[in-house]
XYZ file of C-alpha atoms in Angstrom:
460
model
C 33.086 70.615 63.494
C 32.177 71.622 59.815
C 35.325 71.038 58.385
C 35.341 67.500 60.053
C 32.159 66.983 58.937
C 33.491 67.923 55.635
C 36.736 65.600 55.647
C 34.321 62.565 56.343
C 31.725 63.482 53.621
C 34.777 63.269 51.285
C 35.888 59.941 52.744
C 32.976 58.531 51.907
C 32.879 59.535 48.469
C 36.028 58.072 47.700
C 35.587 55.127 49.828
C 32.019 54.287 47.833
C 34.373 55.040 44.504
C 37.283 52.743 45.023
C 36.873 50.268 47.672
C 33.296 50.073 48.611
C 33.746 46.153 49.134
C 36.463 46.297 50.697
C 34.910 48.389 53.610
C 32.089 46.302 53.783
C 33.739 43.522 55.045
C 35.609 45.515 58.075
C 35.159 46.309 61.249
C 33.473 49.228 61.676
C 35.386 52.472 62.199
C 35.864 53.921 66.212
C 36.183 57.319 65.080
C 36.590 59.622 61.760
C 40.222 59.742 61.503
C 40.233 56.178 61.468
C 37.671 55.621 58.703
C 40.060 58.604 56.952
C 42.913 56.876 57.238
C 41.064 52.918 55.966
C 40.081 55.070 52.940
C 43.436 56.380 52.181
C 44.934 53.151 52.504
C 42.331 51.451 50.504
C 42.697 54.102 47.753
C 46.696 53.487 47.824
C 46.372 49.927 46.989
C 43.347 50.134 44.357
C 46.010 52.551 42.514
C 48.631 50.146 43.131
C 46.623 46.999 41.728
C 45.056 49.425 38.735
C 48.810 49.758 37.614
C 49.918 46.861 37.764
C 46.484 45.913 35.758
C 47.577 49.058 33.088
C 50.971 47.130 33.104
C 49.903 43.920 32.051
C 47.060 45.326 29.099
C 50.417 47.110 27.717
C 52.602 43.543 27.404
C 49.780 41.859 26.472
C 49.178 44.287 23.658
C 52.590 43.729 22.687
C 52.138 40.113 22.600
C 49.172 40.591 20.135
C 50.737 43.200 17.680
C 53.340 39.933 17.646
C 50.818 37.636 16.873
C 48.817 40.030 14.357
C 52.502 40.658 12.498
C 52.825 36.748 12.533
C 49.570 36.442 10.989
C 49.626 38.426 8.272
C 52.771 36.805 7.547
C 51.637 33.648 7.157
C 48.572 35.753 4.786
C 51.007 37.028 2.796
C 53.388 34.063 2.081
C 50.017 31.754 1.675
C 48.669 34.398 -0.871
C 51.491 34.244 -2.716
C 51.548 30.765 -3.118
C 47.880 30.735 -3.983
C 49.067 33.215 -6.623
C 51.168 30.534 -8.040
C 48.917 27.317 -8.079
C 46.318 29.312 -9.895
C 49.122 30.668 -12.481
C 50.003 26.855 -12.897
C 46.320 25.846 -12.979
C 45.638 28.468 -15.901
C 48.745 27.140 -17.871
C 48.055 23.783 -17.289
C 44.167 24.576 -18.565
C 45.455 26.194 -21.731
C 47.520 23.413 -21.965
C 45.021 20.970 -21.962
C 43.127 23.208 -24.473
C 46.123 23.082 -27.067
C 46.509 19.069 -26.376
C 42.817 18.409 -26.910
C 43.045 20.731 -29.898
C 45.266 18.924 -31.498
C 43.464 15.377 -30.372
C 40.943 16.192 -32.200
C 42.719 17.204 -35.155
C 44.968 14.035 -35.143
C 41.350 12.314 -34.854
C 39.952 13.683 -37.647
C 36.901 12.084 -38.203
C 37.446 9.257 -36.082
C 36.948 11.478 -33.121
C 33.332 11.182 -34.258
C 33.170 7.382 -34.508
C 34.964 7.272 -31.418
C 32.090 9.523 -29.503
C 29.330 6.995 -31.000
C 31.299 4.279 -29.735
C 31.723 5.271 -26.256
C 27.778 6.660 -26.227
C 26.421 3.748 -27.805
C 28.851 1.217 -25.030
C 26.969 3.832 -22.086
C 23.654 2.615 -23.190
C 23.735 -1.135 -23.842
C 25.438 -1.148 -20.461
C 22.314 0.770 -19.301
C 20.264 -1.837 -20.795
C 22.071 -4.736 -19.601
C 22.163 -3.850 -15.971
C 18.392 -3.331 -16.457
C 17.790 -6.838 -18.029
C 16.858 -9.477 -15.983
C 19.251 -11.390 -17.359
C 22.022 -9.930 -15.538
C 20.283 -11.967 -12.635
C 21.639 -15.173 -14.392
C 24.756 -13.552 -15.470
C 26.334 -10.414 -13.581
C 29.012 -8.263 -13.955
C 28.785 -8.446 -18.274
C 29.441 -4.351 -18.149
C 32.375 -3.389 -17.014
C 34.196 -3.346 -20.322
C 31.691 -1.391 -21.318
C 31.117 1.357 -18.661
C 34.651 1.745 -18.748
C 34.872 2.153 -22.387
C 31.894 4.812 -22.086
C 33.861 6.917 -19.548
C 37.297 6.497 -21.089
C 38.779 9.773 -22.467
C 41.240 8.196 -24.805
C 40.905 6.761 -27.968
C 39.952 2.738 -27.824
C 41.590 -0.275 -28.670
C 40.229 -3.060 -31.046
C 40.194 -4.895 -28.036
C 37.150 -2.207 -26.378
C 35.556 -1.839 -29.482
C 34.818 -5.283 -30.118
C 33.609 -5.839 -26.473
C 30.494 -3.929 -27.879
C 29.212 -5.983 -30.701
C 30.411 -9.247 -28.362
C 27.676 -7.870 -25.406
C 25.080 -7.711 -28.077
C 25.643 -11.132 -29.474
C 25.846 -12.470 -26.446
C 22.666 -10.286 -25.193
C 20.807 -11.951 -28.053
C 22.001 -15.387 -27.447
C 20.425 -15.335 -23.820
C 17.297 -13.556 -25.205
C 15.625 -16.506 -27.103
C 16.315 -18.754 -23.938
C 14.171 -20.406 -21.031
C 16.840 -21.165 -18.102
C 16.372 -22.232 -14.384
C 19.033 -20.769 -12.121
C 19.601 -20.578 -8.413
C 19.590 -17.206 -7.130
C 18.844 -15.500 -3.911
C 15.616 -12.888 -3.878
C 14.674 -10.785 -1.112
C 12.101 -11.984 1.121
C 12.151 -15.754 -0.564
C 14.458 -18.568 1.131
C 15.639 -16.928 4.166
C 18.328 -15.510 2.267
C 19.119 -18.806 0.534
C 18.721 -19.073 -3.080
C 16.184 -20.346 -4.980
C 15.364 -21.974 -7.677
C 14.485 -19.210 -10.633
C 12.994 -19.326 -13.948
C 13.822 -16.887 -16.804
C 11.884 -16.447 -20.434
C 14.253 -14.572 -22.195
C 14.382 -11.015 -20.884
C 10.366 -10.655 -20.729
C 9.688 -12.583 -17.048
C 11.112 -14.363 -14.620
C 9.474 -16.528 -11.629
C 10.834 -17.952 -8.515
C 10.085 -21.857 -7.061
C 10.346 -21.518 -3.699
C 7.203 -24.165 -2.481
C 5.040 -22.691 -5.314
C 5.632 -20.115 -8.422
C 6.250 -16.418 -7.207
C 6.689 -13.990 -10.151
C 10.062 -11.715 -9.055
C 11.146 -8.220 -10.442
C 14.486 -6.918 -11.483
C 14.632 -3.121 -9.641
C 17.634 -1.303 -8.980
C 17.848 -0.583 -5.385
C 18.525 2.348 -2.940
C 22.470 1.809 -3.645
C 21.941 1.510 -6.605
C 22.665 -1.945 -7.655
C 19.819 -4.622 -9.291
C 18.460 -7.214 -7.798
C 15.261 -9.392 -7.672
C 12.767 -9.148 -5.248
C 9.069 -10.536 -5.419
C 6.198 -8.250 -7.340
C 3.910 -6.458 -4.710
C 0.713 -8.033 -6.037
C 0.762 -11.632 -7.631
C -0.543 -12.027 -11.688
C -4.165 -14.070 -11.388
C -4.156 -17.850 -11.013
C -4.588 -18.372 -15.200
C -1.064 -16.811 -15.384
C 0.635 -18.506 -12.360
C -0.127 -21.772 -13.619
C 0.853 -21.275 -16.928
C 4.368 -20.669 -15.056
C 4.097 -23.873 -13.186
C 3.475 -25.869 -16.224
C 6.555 -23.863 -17.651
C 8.664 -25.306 -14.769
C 7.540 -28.675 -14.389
C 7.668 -29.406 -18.969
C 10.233 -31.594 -19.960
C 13.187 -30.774 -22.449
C 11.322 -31.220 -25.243
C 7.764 -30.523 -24.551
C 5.926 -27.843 -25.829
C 3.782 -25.629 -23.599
C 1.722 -22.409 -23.623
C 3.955 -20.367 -20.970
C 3.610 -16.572 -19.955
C 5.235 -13.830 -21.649
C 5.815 -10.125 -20.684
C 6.337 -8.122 -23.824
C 7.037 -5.038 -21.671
C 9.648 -6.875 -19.991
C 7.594 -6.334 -16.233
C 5.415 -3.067 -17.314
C 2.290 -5.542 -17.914
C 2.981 -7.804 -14.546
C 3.382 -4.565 -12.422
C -0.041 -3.275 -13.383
C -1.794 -5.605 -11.166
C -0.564 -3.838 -8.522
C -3.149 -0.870 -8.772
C -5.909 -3.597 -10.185
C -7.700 -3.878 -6.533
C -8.739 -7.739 -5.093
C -11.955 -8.499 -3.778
C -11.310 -6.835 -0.558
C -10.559 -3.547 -2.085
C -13.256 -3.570 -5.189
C -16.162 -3.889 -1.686
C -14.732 -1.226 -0.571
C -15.215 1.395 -3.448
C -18.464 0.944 -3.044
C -17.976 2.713 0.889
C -20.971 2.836 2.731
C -24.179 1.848 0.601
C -21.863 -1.461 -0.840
C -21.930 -2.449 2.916
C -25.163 -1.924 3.567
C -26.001 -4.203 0.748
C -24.015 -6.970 1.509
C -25.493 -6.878 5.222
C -29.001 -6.668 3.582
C -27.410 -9.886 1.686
C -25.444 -11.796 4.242
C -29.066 -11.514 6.616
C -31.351 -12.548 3.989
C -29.724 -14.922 2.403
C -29.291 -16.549 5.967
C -32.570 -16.389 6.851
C -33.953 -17.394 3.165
C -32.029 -20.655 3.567
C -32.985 -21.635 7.234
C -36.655 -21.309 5.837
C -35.451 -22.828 2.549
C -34.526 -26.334 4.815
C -37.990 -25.789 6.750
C -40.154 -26.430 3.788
C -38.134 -28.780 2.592
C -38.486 -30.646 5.637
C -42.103 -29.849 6.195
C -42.707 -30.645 2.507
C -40.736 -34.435 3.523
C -42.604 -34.839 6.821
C -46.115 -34.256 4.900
C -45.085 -36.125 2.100
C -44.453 -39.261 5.024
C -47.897 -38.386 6.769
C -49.877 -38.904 3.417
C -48.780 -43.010 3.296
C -49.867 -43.177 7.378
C -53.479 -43.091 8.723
C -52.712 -42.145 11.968
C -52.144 -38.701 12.093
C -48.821 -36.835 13.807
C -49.220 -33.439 15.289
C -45.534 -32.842 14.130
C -46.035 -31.862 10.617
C -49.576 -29.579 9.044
C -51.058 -32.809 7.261
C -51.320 -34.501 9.921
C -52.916 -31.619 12.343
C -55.195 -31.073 9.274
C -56.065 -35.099 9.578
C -56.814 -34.122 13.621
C -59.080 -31.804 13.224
C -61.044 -34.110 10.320
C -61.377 -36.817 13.087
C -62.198 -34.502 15.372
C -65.500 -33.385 13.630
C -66.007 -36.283 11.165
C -69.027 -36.910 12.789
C -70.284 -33.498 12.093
C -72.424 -32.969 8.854
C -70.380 -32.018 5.657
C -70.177 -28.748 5.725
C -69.172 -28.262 9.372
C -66.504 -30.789 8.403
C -65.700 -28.480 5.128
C -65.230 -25.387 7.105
C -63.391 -26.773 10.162
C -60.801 -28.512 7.458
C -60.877 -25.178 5.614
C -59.746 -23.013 9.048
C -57.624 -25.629 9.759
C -55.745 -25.003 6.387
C -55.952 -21.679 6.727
C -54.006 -21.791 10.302
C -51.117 -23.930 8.702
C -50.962 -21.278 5.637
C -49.121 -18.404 7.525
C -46.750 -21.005 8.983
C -45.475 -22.370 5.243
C -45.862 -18.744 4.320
C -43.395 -16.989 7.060
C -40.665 -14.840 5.798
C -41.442 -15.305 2.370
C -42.600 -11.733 2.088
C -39.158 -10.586 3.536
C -37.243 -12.538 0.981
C -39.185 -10.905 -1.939
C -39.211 -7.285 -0.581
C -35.026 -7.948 -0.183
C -34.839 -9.063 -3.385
C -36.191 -5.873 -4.622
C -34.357 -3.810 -2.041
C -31.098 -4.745 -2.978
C -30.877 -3.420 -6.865
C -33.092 0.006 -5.173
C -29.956 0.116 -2.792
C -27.606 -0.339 -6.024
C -29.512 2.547 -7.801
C -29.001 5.020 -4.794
C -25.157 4.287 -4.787
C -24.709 4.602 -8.661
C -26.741 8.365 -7.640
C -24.253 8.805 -4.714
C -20.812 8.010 -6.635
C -22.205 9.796 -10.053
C -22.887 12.915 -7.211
C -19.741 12.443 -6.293
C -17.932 12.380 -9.311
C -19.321 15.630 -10.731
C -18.429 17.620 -6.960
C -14.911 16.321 -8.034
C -15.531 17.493 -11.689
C -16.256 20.832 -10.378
C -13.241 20.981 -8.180
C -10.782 20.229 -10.057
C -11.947 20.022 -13.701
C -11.691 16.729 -15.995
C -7.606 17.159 -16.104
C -6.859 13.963 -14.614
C -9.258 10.705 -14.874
C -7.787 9.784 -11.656
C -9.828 12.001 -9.424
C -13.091 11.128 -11.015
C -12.322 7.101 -10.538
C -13.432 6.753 -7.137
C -17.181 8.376 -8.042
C -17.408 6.234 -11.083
C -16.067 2.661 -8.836
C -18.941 3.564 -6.306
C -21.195 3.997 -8.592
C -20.439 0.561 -10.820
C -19.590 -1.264 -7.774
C -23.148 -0.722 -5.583
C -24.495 -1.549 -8.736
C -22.922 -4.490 -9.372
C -23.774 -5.968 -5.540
C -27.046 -4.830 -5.985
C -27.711 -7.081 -8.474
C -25.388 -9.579 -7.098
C -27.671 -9.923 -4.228
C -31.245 -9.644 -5.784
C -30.226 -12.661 -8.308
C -29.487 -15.289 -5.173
C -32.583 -13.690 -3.118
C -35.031 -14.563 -6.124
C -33.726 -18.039 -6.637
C -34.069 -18.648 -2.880
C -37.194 -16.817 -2.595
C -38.645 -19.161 -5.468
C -37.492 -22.141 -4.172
C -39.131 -21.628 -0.610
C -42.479 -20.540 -2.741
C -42.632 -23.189 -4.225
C -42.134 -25.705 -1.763
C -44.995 -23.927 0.466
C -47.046 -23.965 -2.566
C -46.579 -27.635 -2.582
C -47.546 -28.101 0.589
C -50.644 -25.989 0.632
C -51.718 -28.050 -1.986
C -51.090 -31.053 -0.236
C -53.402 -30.010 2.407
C -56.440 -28.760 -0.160
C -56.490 -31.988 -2.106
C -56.245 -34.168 1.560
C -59.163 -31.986 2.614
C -61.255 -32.557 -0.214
C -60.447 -35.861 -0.138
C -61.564 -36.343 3.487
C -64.544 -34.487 2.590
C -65.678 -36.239 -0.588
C -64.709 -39.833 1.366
C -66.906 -38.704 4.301
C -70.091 -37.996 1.783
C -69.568 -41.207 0.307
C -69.615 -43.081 3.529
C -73.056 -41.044 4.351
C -74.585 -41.666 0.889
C -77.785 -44.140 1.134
C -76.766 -47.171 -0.164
């Protein structure tokens, strides 16, 4: 019984070794010698498939000793070839060496001239591409660029392409032509019509003058394309009258000596839009403080001026109107003219006094805006000057740049401080005066009434 037990502990062993998968999927065994003989079998052909697996590891390995052999072959004959280009490539250096040795000996000084030539043709292409000119005239440098990049000595032909360019460079400078050429973003593509002063500015006509630029572009070829911020109106309708002068006519036109350096700086010179804003938060406060007031000062503005009209009517008419402070004044006189005079004194007096805080509304409000406004002005100049010197301390006085937005807040609240007191005064007088006017109105009416009454109670 041991050694049986024995036998099938070994069976095991090997089984779980070599074919545990195999005897997994079987039937289970009936007895020992059965599972004995599965495992033998099982171990037979696991040899049998582990050979022929050893079998095909050893032609494969022959296979790749072929393919190894082949490629270092191939290394070999490729190396050696390598080995003879860069032979070739060092003779044919020294070769060029000894020909451009002797180049420059047959050139003598000449090689010299020849340089300045060729340097001097790189630049006045340079400058040519970049003159506007080549919008009226392209393609002028080829003679030159190739001239600039040409290794080999140059004609008479080459040469005197240079000194043509420049004549011809010269010729175009001193004039004012109108061509048709397309610009980006104007005419749908289509050109238009386009003035040129000489080399120094150019404007298109496309419905109205638009001043263009001549930039090279992202592939880097020129071409025209309108300036990011228009010149003011002064300088655009100098160009119009440019445009629209006859042959011989003289005008006063506009003239870039920078050749588009001056016209581009309006592009950082901030509008009206942009100059409000530097002065951030305080600037719009102000111009509420101003848009409010200045509303209300001129609604009360048209009230006098209508009350002062209306009184101004009720002083030619006996009958008085409830409508307008004369004539209530006039009520209350008939009212108590029957009274002695100086109940009829102090009843027109009250009555005056009743109709003053009505001409006098707002008028406080007006005045204590007026003075608000350059108050408000002061405290941004204190904010932006604060503000500059934080930026001072930050990052030193290095660049004027970083201090600019301090200083514009500070000049700007100023500036609409001041911008609104000036309107509030002149509206504030105005209304003054016209309740002033009326007030008087009213005093010399009352004494009037009162001084006729006496009269008509005097004995005769």
């Amino acid at each position: 019984m041991n050694k049986s037990f024995k036998i099938f502990a070994a069976a095991l062993s090997m089984g779980a070794a070599l074919a545990g998968s195999a005897m997994a999927q079987t039937e289970p065994a009936s007895s020992i010698s059965e599972l004995l003989n599965r495992v033998r079998s099982d171990s037979r052909e696991m040899s049998a498939e582990n050979q022929r697996r050893l079998q095909e590891f050893r032609e494969a390995r022959g296979q790749q000793s072929a393919l190894l052999a082949q490629a270092r072959s191939q290394l070999s004959a490729l190396e050696g070839q390598a080995a003879g280009i860069r032979a070739q490539y060092d003779e044919n250096e020294a070769r060029i060496d000894e020909l451009g040795g002797q180049l420059r000996e047959a050139q003598g000084e000449f090689g010299e001239l020849f340089g300045a030539a060729r340097q001097t043709a790189g630049e006045f292409a340079s400058i040519i591409d970049a003159s506007i000119i080549s919008a009226q005239v392209p393609n002028r440098t080829a003679t030159l660029v190739e001239l600039s990049e040409s290794r080999a000595l140059p004609g008479t032909e080459q040469l005197s392409q240079i000194h043509r360019r420049m004549t011809e460079e010269m010729i175009l400078q001193g004039q004012v032509v109108t061509f048709d050429r397309v610009v980006n973003g104007l005419g749908s593509g289509q050109p238009v019509s386009v003035t040129r002063v000489g080399p120094f500015i150019a404007w298109a006509n496309d419905g109205g003058v638009t001043f263009v630029q001549w930039n090279e572009g992202e592939n880097g070829n020129y071409d025209l394309s309108p300036l990011e911020r228009q010149p003011p109106a002064d300088i655009v309708n100098a160009a119009s009258r440019v445009t629209n002068a006859t042959s011989d006519e003289i005008v006063m036109g506009p003239v870039d000596p920078s050749r588009g350096g001056l016209l581009a700086i309006y592009r950082d010179v901030p509008n009206l839009q942009e100059r409000i804003a530097q002065g951030r938060t305080v600037g719009y406060i102000i111009l509420g403080l101003l848009a409010i007031s200045v509303a209300f000062g001129l609604l009360r503005l048209v009230q006098l001026m209508l009350e002062s009209a209306a009184v101004a009517a009720q002083k030619r008419r006996s009958t008085p109107s409830r409508g307008n402070s004369l004539g209530r004044v006039m009520g209350v006189y008939e009212e108590y003219k029957d009274r002695d005079i100086e109940t009829i004194e102090l009843k027109l007096d009250e009555a005056i006094l009743r109709e003053t805080p009505k001409l006098e509304f707002g008028l406080n409000f007006l005045k204590l805006a007026a003075g608000i406004a350059p108050l408000l002005g002061l405290l941004g100049t204190v904010t932006g000057m604060i503000r500059t010197f934080t930026q001072i301390t930050l990052f030193g006085t290095g660049d004027p740049k970083i201090m600019a937005g301090g200083i514009s807040e500070a000049l700007v609240t100023t500036v609409l401080g001041l911008v609104s007191a000036i309107p509030l005064l002149f509206i504030h007088s105005f209304a003054a005066s016209f309740a002033r006017g009326v007030q008087q109105v009213l005093e010399e009416q009352a004494a009037g009434m009162v001084a006729r009454s006496a009269e008509e109670r005097r004995p005769s």
